[in-house]
């Protein structure tokens, strides 16, 4: 693989992470307007575009965290959005290092924000599913049986 192709692959991973994966989880957790705001970002094909996305992603991280109801960060919740971690690592490894130390930190931060947004939103979805299953079980268990 050529250096140019590796760079393009890194940017594609970052773009997918920010404009596809995180919004999909936001949609699933009931945050459609927030998902749309990430999809509306320009394609992440340069360090400048990544920098421009940072503020919106920090804001979405806070929104998704509040939606999740998680009292603290959990790696288990992060595993629900595992694809985002793979994209985060690819973007950081390829794009970040190619642009030098300062930009490497920027790429890692922005990728981390997007991964965290997806993870918190995934946690919210899991909580809603768990609540629905518990409610279904409580109505279907015969009298006298402890669920």
XYZ file of N, CA and C in Angstrom:
441
model
N 0.856 -1.175 0.000
C 0.000 0.000 0.000
C 0.901 1.237 0.000
N 0.588 2.173 -0.859
C 1.377 3.405 -0.922
C 1.050 4.308 0.256
N 1.949 5.253 0.510
C 1.729 6.197 1.618
C 0.464 7.016 1.382
N 0.219 7.405 0.128
C -0.983 8.190 -0.185
C -2.248 7.374 0.076
N -2.213 6.094 -0.276
C -3.388 5.248 -0.044
C -3.600 5.018 1.450
N -2.510 4.835 2.197
C -2.643 4.697 3.650
C -3.267 5.949 4.260
N -2.826 7.118 3.796
C -3.366 8.380 4.311
C -4.858 8.477 3.998
N -5.239 8.143 2.777
C -6.657 8.195 2.394
C -7.478 7.234 3.254
N -6.931 6.058 3.514
C -7.621 5.081 4.360
C -7.806 5.621 5.780
N -6.799 6.286 6.300
C -6.909 6.885 7.633
C -7.984 7.949 7.695
N -8.023 8.805 6.673
C -9.067 9.838 6.635
C -10.450 9.204 6.473
N -10.545 8.149 5.678
C -11.839 7.465 5.515
C -12.304 6.871 6.843
N -11.367 6.313 7.606
C -11.730 5.759 8.923
C -12.222 6.863 9.845
N -11.533 7.991 9.846
C -11.941 9.119 10.697
C -13.306 9.647 10.259
N -13.501 9.793 8.965
C -14.774 10.296 8.453
C -15.916 9.353 8.826
N -15.705 8.039 8.670
C -16.734 7.055 9.024
C -17.050 7.148 10.510
N -16.035 7.246 11.323
C -16.211 7.310 12.767
C -17.071 8.503 13.178
N -16.780 9.667 12.596
C -17.447 10.910 12.990
C -18.786 11.101 12.291
N -18.869 10.821 10.980
C -20.062 11.183 10.216
C -21.008 10.016 9.935
N -20.612 8.777 10.294
C -21.479 7.615 10.065
C -21.752 6.864 11.370
N -20.700 6.381 12.026
C -20.876 5.545 13.207
C -21.499 6.294 14.385
N -20.890 7.394 14.785
C -21.435 8.144 15.932
C -22.879 8.592 15.675
N -23.204 9.128 14.476
C -24.602 9.504 14.235
C -25.568 8.319 14.271
N -25.120 7.154 13.812
C -26.003 5.976 13.845
C -26.389 5.649 15.283
N -25.424 5.710 16.194
C -25.721 5.438 17.600
C -26.555 6.546 18.222
N -26.297 7.788 17.826
C -27.124 8.882 18.335
C -28.573 8.705 17.890
N -28.783 8.349 16.623
C -30.143 8.075 16.136
C -30.804 6.974 16.957
N -30.067 5.899 17.175
C -30.627 4.755 17.898
C -31.011 5.113 19.327
N -30.328 6.091 19.902
C -30.632 6.481 21.284
C -31.642 7.620 21.369
N -32.229 8.013 20.222
C -33.257 9.044 20.230
C -32.736 10.463 20.082
N -31.502 10.621 19.673
C -30.916 11.950 19.510
C -30.724 12.259 18.020
N -31.846 12.308 17.301
C -31.810 12.475 15.846
C -31.228 13.818 15.414
N -31.578 14.892 16.087
C -31.061 16.213 15.701
C -29.544 16.263 15.871
N -29.061 15.669 16.938
C -27.627 15.641 17.184
C -26.924 14.793 16.130
N -27.555 13.665 15.772
C -26.989 12.813 14.722
C -26.888 13.587 13.408
N -27.930 14.322 13.082
C -27.924 15.110 11.848
C -26.817 16.154 11.854
N -26.542 16.735 13.022
C -25.501 17.762 13.079
C -24.117 17.167 12.795
N -23.893 15.914 13.168
C -22.617 15.282 12.839
C -22.563 14.889 11.361
N -23.672 14.390 10.847
C -23.697 14.045 9.416
C -23.482 15.267 8.532
N -23.875 16.437 9.016
C -23.753 17.670 8.244
C -22.328 18.226 8.210
N -21.446 17.682 9.019
C -20.051 18.134 8.977
C -19.470 17.876 7.592
N -18.550 18.716 7.156
C -17.905 18.444 5.869
C -17.067 17.171 5.965
N -16.836 16.495 4.840
C -16.016 15.278 4.871
C -14.666 15.543 5.547
N -14.240 14.598 6.348
C -12.986 14.749 7.091
C -11.836 14.221 6.236
N -11.360 15.093 5.360
C -10.323 14.709 4.411
C -9.029 15.489 4.628
N -8.965 16.238 5.721
C -7.762 17.011 6.022
C -7.689 17.272 7.517
N -6.517 17.646 7.968
C -6.346 17.998 9.378
C -7.234 19.202 9.718
N -7.356 20.150 8.798
C -8.214 21.317 9.055
C -9.665 20.894 9.279
N -10.161 19.968 8.470
C -11.545 19.493 8.633
C -11.711 18.771 9.969
N -10.712 18.003 10.356
C -10.765 17.308 11.644
C -10.804 18.329 12.778
N -9.969 19.358 12.678
C -9.947 20.414 13.697
C -11.313 21.096 13.800
N -11.929 21.364 12.653
C -13.235 22.036 12.652
C -14.324 21.182 13.286
N -14.170 19.878 13.285
C -15.187 18.992 13.864
C -15.058 18.857 15.383
N -13.932 19.266 15.940
C -13.645 19.000 17.353
C -14.678 19.602 18.300
N -15.044 20.864 18.103
C -15.997 21.502 19.020
C -17.358 20.818 19.003
N -17.848 20.495 17.813
C -19.150 19.832 17.720
C -19.087 18.464 18.395
N -18.002 17.750 18.205
C -17.879 16.431 18.828
C -17.801 16.518 20.347
N -17.104 17.510 20.859
C -17.075 17.687 22.323
C -18.482 17.948 22.850
N -19.236 18.773 22.124
C -20.621 19.059 22.511
C -21.468 17.784 22.460
N -21.324 16.984 21.408
C -22.096 15.749 21.273
C -21.697 14.736 22.336
N -20.437 14.763 22.753
C -19.994 13.868 23.810
C -20.755 14.168 25.097
N -20.920 15.432 25.413
C -21.663 15.833 26.609
C -23.127 15.437 26.491
N -23.730 15.685 25.343
C -25.140 15.340 25.125
C -25.342 13.831 25.255
N -24.485 13.054 24.610
C -24.625 11.596 24.657
C -24.389 11.069 26.071
N -23.442 11.668 26.774
C -23.184 11.255 28.157
C -24.423 11.477 29.013
N -25.032 12.649 28.890
C -26.232 12.940 29.679
C -27.374 11.989 29.316
N -27.493 11.662 28.042
C -28.548 10.757 27.585
C -28.328 9.348 28.135
N -27.071 8.959 28.282
C -26.751 7.589 28.675
C -27.109 7.286 30.124
N -27.050 8.294 30.990
C -27.292 8.060 32.401
C -26.158 7.336 33.098
N -25.023 7.215 32.436
C -23.873 6.522 33.004
C -23.213 7.426 34.041
N -23.009 6.929 35.269
C -22.364 7.766 36.282
C -20.871 7.941 36.034
N -20.258 7.055 35.275
C -18.832 7.149 34.977
C -18.521 6.318 33.741
N -17.340 6.520 33.186
C -16.958 5.814 31.961
C -16.762 4.334 32.247
N -17.169 3.507 31.328
C -17.007 2.071 31.458
C -16.513 1.502 30.135
N -15.453 0.735 30.160
C -14.955 0.089 28.948
C -16.002 -0.869 28.380
N -16.795 -1.464 29.251
C -17.828 -2.377 28.777
C -18.792 -1.644 27.852
N -19.185 -0.428 28.224
C -20.063 0.353 27.358
C -19.372 0.673 26.041
N -18.087 0.915 26.102
C -17.334 1.198 24.895
C -17.317 0.026 23.935
N -17.351 -1.188 24.457
C -17.325 -2.363 23.593
C -18.586 -2.472 22.740
N -19.672 -1.846 23.178
C -20.895 -1.882 22.385
C -20.722 -1.143 21.061
N -19.755 -0.260 21.015
C -19.469 0.489 19.794
C -18.065 0.126 19.305
N -17.768 -1.158 19.283
C -16.426 -1.648 19.004
C -15.885 -1.180 17.656
N -16.739 -1.116 16.640
C -16.283 -0.660 15.334
C -15.694 0.731 15.407
N -16.238 1.539 16.290
C -15.720 2.894 16.455
C -14.300 2.862 16.999
N -13.986 1.933 17.870
C -12.628 1.838 18.400
C -11.651 1.463 17.291
N -12.053 0.552 16.427
C -11.178 0.170 15.325
C -10.902 1.360 14.411
N -11.935 2.126 14.107
C -11.760 3.309 13.264
C -10.910 4.355 13.969
N -11.129 4.514 15.256
C -10.334 5.471 16.043
C -8.858 5.116 15.947
N -8.540 3.853 16.151
C -7.146 3.426 16.102
C -6.549 3.593 14.713
N -7.329 3.267 13.685
C -6.829 3.415 12.316
C -6.564 4.878 11.986
N -7.507 5.728 12.322
C -7.344 7.154 12.028
C -6.148 7.724 12.780
N -6.040 7.383 14.040
C -4.932 7.890 14.852
C -3.598 7.374 14.320
N -3.539 6.087 14.056
C -2.287 5.485 13.619
C -1.811 5.976 12.268
N -2.728 6.174 11.354
C -2.337 6.557 9.999
C -2.256 8.067 9.844
N -3.342 8.748 10.101
C -3.403 10.191 9.877
C -2.570 10.938 10.907
N -2.736 10.599 12.165
C -2.049 11.323 13.223
C -0.543 11.299 13.092
N 0.016 10.133 12.940
C 1.459 10.031 12.863
C 2.015 10.642 11.585
N 1.270 10.593 10.518
C 1.748 11.156 9.258
C 1.897 12.665 9.328
N 1.131 13.304 10.188
C 1.140 14.758 10.258
C 1.983 15.309 11.409
N 2.585 14.473 12.189
C 3.452 14.958 13.253
C 2.786 14.958 14.612
N 3.585 15.240 15.621
C 3.153 15.116 17.014
C 1.936 15.965 17.358
N 1.922 17.228 17.010
C 0.790 18.092 17.359
C -0.500 17.627 16.725
N -0.455 17.318 15.438
C -1.655 16.852 14.752
C -2.048 15.453 15.208
N -1.077 14.670 15.616
C -1.376 13.336 16.136
C -2.261 13.441 17.368
N -1.952 14.387 18.237
C -2.782 14.588 19.434
C -4.183 15.056 19.059
N -4.288 15.939 18.064
C -5.595 16.405 17.594
C -6.419 15.243 17.058
N -5.820 14.432 16.189
C -6.538 13.294 15.598
C -6.981 12.335 16.690
N -6.117 12.052 17.645
C -6.483 11.155 18.734
C -7.627 11.725 19.561
N -7.587 13.027 19.837
C -8.656 13.655 20.624
C -9.991 13.602 19.904
N -10.009 14.001 18.640
C -11.261 14.019 17.877
C -11.797 12.598 17.703
N -10.922 11.664 17.390
C -11.363 10.267 17.265
C -11.903 9.766 18.603
N -11.263 10.159 19.686
C -11.743 9.768 21.012
C -13.101 10.347 21.334
N -13.327 11.604 20.956
C -14.649 12.215 21.171
C -15.720 11.427 20.415
N -15.445 11.126 19.148
C -16.444 10.414 18.332
C -16.703 9.021 18.897
N -15.665 8.338 19.328
C -15.834 7.005 19.898
C -16.660 7.079 21.180
N -16.386 8.078 21.995
C -17.122 8.231 23.247
C -18.583 8.575 22.994
N -18.854 9.435 22.000
C -20.240 9.742 21.629
C -20.973 8.449 21.286
N -20.367 7.638 20.421
C -20.999 6.377 20.017
C -21.187 5.451 21.215
N -20.198 5.405 22.081
C -20.281 4.508 23.234
C -21.375 4.906 24.211
N -21.463 6.193 24.520
C -22.518 6.653 25.431
C -23.899 6.438 24.817
N -24.016 6.734 23.538
C -25.315 6.521 22.879
C -25.661 5.034 22.872
N -24.667 4.180 22.644
C -24.902 2.731 22.678
C -25.359 2.286 24.064
N -24.784 2.880 25.087
C -25.202 2.551 26.453
C -26.672 2.929 26.671
N -27.052 4.098 26.163
C -28.453 4.527 26.302
C -29.387 3.544 25.615
N -28.994 3.080 24.425
C -29.807 2.100 23.700
C -29.915 0.813 24.509
N -28.796 0.354 25.051
C -28.801 -0.880 25.845
C -29.688 -0.738 27.075
N -29.635 0.409 27.732
C -30.486 0.641 28.898
C -31.962 0.593 28.526
N -32.311 1.208 27.389
C -33.710 1.181 26.954
C -34.148 -0.244 26.661
N -33.282 -1.022 26.020
C -33.622 -2.415 25.718
C -33.757 -3.234 26.998
N -32.846 -3.010 27.932
C -32.901 -3.741 29.205
C -34.190 -3.400 29.950
N -34.580 -2.127 29.944
C -35.814 -1.699 30.609
C -37.027 -2.348 29.945
N -37.036 -2.397 28.612
C -38.158 -2.999 27.888
C -38.254 -4.494 28.184
N -37.124 -5.184 28.197
C -37.125 -6.621 28.485
C -37.594 -6.872 29.910
N -37.124 -6.078 30.860
C -37.547 -6.227 32.257
C -39.044 -6.009 32.390
N -39.566 -5.002 31.697
C -41.013 -4.736 31.744
C -41.786 -5.901 31.147
N -41.296 -6.451 30.028
C -41.961 -7.601 29.413
C -41.952 -8.800 30.348
N -40.828 -9.027 30.995
C -40.728 -10.157 31.910
C -41.660 -9.997 33.104
N -41.761 -8.776 33.609
C -42.588 -8.573 34.796
C -44.067 -8.784 34.501
N -44.475 -8.619 33.257
C -45.884 -8.836 32.920
C -46.163 -10.264 32.477
N -45.103 -11.025 32.176
C -45.330 -12.384 31.679
C -45.006 -13.479 32.683
N -44.486 -13.095 33.837
C -44.137 -14.100 34.860
C -45.418 -14.449 35.631
N -45.694 -15.744 35.775
C -46.899 -16.167 36.509
C -46.871 -15.686 37.952
N -48.039 -15.479 38.516
C -48.159 -15.039 39.907
C -47.425 -16.003 40.820
N -46.728 -15.453 41.790
C -46.023 -16.265 42.765
C -44.593 -16.617 42.365
N -44.218 -16.330 41.131
C -42.846 -16.629 40.671
C -42.051 -15.324 40.747
N -40.888 -15.393 41.346
C -40.037 -14.210 41.472
C -39.181 -14.122 40.211
N -39.243 -12.967 39.575
C -38.447 -12.784 38.353
C -37.060 -12.340 38.691
